[in-house]
PDB file of C-alpha atoms in Angstrom:
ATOM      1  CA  UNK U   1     -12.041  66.985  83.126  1.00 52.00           C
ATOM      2  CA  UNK U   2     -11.431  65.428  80.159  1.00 54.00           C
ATOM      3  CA  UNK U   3      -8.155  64.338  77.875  1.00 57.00           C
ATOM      4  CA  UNK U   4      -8.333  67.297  75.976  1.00 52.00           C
ATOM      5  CA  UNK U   5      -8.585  69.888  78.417  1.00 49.00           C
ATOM      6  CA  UNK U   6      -6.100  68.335  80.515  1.00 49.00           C
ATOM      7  CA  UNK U   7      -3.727  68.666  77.544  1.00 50.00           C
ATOM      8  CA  UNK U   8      -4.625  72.013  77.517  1.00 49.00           C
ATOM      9  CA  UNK U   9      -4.377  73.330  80.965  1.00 48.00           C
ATOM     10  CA  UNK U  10      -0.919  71.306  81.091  1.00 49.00           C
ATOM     11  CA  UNK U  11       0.387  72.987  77.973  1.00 45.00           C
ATOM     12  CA  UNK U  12      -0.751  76.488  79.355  1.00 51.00           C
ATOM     13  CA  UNK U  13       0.837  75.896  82.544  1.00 49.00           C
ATOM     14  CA  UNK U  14       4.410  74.940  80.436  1.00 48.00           C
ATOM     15  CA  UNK U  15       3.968  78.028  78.555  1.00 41.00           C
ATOM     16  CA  UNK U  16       3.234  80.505  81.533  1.00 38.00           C
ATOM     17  CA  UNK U  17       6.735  78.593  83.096  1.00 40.00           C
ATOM     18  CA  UNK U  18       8.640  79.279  79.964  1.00 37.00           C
ATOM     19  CA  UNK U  19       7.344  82.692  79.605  1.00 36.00           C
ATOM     20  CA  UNK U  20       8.368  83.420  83.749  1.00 34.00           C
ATOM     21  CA  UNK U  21      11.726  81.863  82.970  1.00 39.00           C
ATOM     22  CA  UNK U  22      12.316  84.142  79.574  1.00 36.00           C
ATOM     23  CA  UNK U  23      11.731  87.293  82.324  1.00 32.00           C
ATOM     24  CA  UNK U  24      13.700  86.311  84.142  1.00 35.00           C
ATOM     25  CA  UNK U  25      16.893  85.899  82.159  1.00 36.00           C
ATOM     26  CA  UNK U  26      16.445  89.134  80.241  1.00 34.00           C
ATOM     27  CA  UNK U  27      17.938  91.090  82.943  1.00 35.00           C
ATOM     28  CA  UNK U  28      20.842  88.901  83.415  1.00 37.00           C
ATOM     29  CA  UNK U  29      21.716  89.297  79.635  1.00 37.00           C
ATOM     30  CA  UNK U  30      21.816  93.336  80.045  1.00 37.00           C
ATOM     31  CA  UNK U  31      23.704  93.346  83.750  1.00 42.00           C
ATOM     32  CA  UNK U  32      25.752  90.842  85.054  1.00 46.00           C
ATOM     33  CA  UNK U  33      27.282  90.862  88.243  1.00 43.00           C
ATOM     34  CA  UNK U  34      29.700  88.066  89.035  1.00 48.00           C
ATOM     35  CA  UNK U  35      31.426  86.617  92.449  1.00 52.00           C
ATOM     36  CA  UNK U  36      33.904  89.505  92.360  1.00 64.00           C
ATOM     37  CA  UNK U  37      31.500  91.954  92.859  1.00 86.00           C
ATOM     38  CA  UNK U  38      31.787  93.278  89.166  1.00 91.00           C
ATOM     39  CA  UNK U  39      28.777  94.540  87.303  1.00 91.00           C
ATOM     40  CA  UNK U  40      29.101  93.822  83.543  1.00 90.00           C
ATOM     41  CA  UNK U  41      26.756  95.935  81.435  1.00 89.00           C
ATOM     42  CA  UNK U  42      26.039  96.945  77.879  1.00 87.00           C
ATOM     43  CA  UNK U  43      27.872  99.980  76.190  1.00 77.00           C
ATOM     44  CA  UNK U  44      30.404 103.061  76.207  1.00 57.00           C
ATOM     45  CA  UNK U  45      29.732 106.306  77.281  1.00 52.00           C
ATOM     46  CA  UNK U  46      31.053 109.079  76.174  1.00 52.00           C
ATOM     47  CA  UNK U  47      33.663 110.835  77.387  1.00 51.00           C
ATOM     48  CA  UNK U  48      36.004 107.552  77.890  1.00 53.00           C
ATOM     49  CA  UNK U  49      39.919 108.856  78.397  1.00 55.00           C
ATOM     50  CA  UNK U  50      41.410 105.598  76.221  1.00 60.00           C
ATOM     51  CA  UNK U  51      43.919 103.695  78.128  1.00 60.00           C
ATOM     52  CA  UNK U  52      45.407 101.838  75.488  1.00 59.00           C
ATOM     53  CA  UNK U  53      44.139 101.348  71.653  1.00 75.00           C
ATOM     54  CA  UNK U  54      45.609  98.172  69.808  1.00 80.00           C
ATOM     55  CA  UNK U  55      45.014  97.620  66.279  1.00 86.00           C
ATOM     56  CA  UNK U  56      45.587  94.304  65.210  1.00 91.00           C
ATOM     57  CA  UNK U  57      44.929  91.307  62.739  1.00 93.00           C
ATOM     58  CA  UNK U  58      43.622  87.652  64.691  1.00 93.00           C
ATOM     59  CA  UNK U  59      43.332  84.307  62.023  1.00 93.00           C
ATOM     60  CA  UNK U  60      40.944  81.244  63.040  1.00 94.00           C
ATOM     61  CA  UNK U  61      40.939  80.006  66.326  1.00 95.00           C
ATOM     62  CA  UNK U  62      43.688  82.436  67.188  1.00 96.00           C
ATOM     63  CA  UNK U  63      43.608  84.021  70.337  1.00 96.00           C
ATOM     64  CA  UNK U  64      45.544  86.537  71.301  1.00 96.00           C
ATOM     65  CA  UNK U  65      45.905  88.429  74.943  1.00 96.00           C
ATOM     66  CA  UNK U  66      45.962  91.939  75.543  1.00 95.00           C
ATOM     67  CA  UNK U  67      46.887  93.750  79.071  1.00 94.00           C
ATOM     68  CA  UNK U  68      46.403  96.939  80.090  1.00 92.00           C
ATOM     69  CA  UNK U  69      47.968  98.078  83.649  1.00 92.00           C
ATOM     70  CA  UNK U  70      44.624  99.913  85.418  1.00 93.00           C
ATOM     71  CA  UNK U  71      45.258 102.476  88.562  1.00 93.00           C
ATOM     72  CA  UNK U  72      43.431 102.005  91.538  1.00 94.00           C
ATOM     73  CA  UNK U  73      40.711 104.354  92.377  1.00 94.00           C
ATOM     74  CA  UNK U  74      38.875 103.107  89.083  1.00 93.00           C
ATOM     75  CA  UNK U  75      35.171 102.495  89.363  1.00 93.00           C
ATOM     76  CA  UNK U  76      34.337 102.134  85.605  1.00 93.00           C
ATOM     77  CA  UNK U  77      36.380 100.433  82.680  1.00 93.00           C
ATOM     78  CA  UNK U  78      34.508 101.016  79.411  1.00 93.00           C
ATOM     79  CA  UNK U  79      35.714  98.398  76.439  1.00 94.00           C
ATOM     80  CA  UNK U  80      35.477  98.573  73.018  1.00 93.00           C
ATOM     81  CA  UNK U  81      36.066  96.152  70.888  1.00 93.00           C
ATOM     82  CA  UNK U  82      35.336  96.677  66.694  1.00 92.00           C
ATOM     83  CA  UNK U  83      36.258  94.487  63.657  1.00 91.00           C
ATOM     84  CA  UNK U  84      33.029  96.017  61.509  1.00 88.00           C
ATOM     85  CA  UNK U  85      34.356  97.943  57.812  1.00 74.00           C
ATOM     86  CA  UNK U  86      35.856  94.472  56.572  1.00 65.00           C
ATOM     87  CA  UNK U  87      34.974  93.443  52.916  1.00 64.00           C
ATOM     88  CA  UNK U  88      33.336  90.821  54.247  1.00 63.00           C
ATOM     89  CA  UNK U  89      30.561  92.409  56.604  1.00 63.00           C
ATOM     90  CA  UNK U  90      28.498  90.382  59.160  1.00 65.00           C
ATOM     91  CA  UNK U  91      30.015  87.503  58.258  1.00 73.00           C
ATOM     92  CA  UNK U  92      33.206  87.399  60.434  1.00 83.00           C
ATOM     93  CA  UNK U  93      32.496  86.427  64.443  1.00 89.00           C
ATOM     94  CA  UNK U  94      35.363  87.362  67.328  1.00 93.00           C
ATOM     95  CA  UNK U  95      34.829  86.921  71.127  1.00 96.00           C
ATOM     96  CA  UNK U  96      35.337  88.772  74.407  1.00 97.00           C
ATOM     97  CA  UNK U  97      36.834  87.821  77.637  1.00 97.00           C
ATOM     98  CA  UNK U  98      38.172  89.811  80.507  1.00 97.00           C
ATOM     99  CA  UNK U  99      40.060  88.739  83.753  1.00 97.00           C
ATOM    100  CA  UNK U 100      40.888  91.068  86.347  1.00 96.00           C
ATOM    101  CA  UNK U 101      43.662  91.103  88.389  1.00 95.00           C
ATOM    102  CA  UNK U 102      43.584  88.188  90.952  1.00 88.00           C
ATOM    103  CA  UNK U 103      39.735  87.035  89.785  1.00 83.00           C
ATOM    104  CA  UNK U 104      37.892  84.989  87.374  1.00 89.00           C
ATOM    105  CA  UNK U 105      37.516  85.218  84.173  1.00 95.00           C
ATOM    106  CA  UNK U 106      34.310  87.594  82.842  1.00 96.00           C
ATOM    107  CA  UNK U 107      33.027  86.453  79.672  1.00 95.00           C
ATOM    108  CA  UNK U 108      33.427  85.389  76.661  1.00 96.00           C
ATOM    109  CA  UNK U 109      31.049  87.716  75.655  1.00 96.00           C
ATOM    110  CA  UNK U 110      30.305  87.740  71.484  1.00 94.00           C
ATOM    111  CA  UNK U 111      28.661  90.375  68.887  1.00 92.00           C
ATOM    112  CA  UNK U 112      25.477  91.194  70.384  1.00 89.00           C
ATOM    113  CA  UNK U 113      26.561  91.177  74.053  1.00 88.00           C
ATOM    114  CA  UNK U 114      25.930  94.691  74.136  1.00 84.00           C
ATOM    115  CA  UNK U 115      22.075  93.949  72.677  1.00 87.00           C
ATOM    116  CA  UNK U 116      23.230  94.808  68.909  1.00 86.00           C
ATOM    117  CA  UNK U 117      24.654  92.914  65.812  1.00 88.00           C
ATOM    118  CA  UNK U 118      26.812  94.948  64.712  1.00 89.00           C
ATOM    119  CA  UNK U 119      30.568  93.146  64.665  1.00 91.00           C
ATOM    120  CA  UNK U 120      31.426  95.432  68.110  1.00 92.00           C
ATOM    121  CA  UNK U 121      30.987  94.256  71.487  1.00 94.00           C
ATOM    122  CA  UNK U 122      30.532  97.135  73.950  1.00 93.00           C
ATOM    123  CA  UNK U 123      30.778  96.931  77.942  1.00 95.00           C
ATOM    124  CA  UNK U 124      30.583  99.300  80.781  1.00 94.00           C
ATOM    125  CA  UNK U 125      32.427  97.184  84.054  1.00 95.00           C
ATOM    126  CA  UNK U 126      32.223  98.619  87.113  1.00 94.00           C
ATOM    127  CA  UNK U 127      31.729  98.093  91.108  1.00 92.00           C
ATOM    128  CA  UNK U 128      30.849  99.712  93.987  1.00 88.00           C
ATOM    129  CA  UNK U 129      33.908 100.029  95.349  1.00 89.00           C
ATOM    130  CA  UNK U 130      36.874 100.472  93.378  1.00 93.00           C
ATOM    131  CA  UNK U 131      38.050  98.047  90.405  1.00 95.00           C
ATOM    132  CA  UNK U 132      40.792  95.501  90.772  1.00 95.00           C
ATOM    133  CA  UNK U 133      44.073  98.081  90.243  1.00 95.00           C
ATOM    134  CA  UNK U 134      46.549  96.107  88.708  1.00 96.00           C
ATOM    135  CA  UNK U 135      47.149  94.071  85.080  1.00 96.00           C
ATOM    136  CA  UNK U 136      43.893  93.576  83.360  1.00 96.00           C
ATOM    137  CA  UNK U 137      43.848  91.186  80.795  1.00 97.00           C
ATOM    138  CA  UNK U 138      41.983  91.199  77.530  1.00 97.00           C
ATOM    139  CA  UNK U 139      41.718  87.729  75.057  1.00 97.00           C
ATOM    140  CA  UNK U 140      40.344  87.857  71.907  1.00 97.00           C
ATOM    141  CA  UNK U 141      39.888  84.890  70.214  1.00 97.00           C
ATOM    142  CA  UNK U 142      38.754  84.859  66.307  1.00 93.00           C
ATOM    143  CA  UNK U 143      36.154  81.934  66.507  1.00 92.00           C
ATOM    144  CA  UNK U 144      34.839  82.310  62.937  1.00 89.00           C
ATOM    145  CA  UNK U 145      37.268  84.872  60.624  1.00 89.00           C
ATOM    146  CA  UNK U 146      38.505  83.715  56.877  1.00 89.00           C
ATOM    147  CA  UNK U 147      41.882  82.408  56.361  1.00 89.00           C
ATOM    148  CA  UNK U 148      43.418  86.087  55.649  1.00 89.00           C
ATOM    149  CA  UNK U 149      42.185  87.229  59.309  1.00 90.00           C
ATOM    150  CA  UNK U 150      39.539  89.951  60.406  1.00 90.00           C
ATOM    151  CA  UNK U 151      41.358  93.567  61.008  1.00 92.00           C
ATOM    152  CA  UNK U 152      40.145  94.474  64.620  1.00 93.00           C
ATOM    153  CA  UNK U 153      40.626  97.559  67.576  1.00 93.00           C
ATOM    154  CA  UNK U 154      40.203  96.992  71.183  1.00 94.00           C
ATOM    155  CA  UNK U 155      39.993 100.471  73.294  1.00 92.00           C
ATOM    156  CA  UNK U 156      39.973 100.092  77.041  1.00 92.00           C
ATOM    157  CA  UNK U 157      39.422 103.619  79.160  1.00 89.00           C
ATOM    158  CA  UNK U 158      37.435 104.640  82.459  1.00 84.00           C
TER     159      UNK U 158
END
């Protein structure tokens, strides 16, 4: 076989691996389940009761933690978290992470965890079993927001 083809089977074979590999991590990006037993998916059905809407104003590199007390009993948790209708659209970039009671911390998760890019990160927890009950703790951290702060709304409901 000569140079050439040898270049070329080689360069196939990288690009079938790549291609397997790409497959593969698709499904992790739209369901994630973690060491706690947690499934992390994309979006908010409807028919959410809300738990607790905050309305608030983070500044660069702020972060800034939100808890909401969750029953037990709860197999879903659907969070919401907007800061699109600013003056400055598309421009402004927050993140995302969640700890449950007692466990590791899910996330961060950023615009587009929820397969859009839209400035609104939308995810559907749930398990098996029942959720952690307890204090449930939401941080929000405004990685790339002008000086004056992005306007933002977390809901949290099951």
């Amino acid at each position: 076989m000569s140079i050439t083809k040898r270049s070329a089977h080689a360069a196939e074979r990288i690009l079938v691996v790549v291609l397997l590999i790409g497959l593969l991590l698709v499904p992790g990006a739209l369901a994630q389940s973690c060491t706690t037993g947690i499934t992390v998916m994309p979006g908010v059905g409807d028919g959410v009761e809300i738990l607790r809407s905050i309305g608030n104003t983070i500044h660069p590199g702020e972060y800034q933690t939100i808890e909401k007390s969750v029953p037990s009993g709860v197999k879903t948790l659907k969070i919401y978290l907007d800061w699109s209708g600013h003056q400055h659209s598309g421009t402004d970039s927050l993140t995302l992470a969640v700890t449950p009671p007692g466990s590791t911390v899910l996330g961060p998760y950023r615009d587009g965890a929820d397969g859009r890019m839209d400035e609104k990160i939308t995810l559907t927890l749930s398990q098996s079993s029942s959720l952690p009950s307890g204090t449930w703790k939401f941080l929000i951290f405004g990685e790339d927001v002008p000086q004056e702060g992005t306007e933002y709304t977390l809901n949290v409901g099951y």
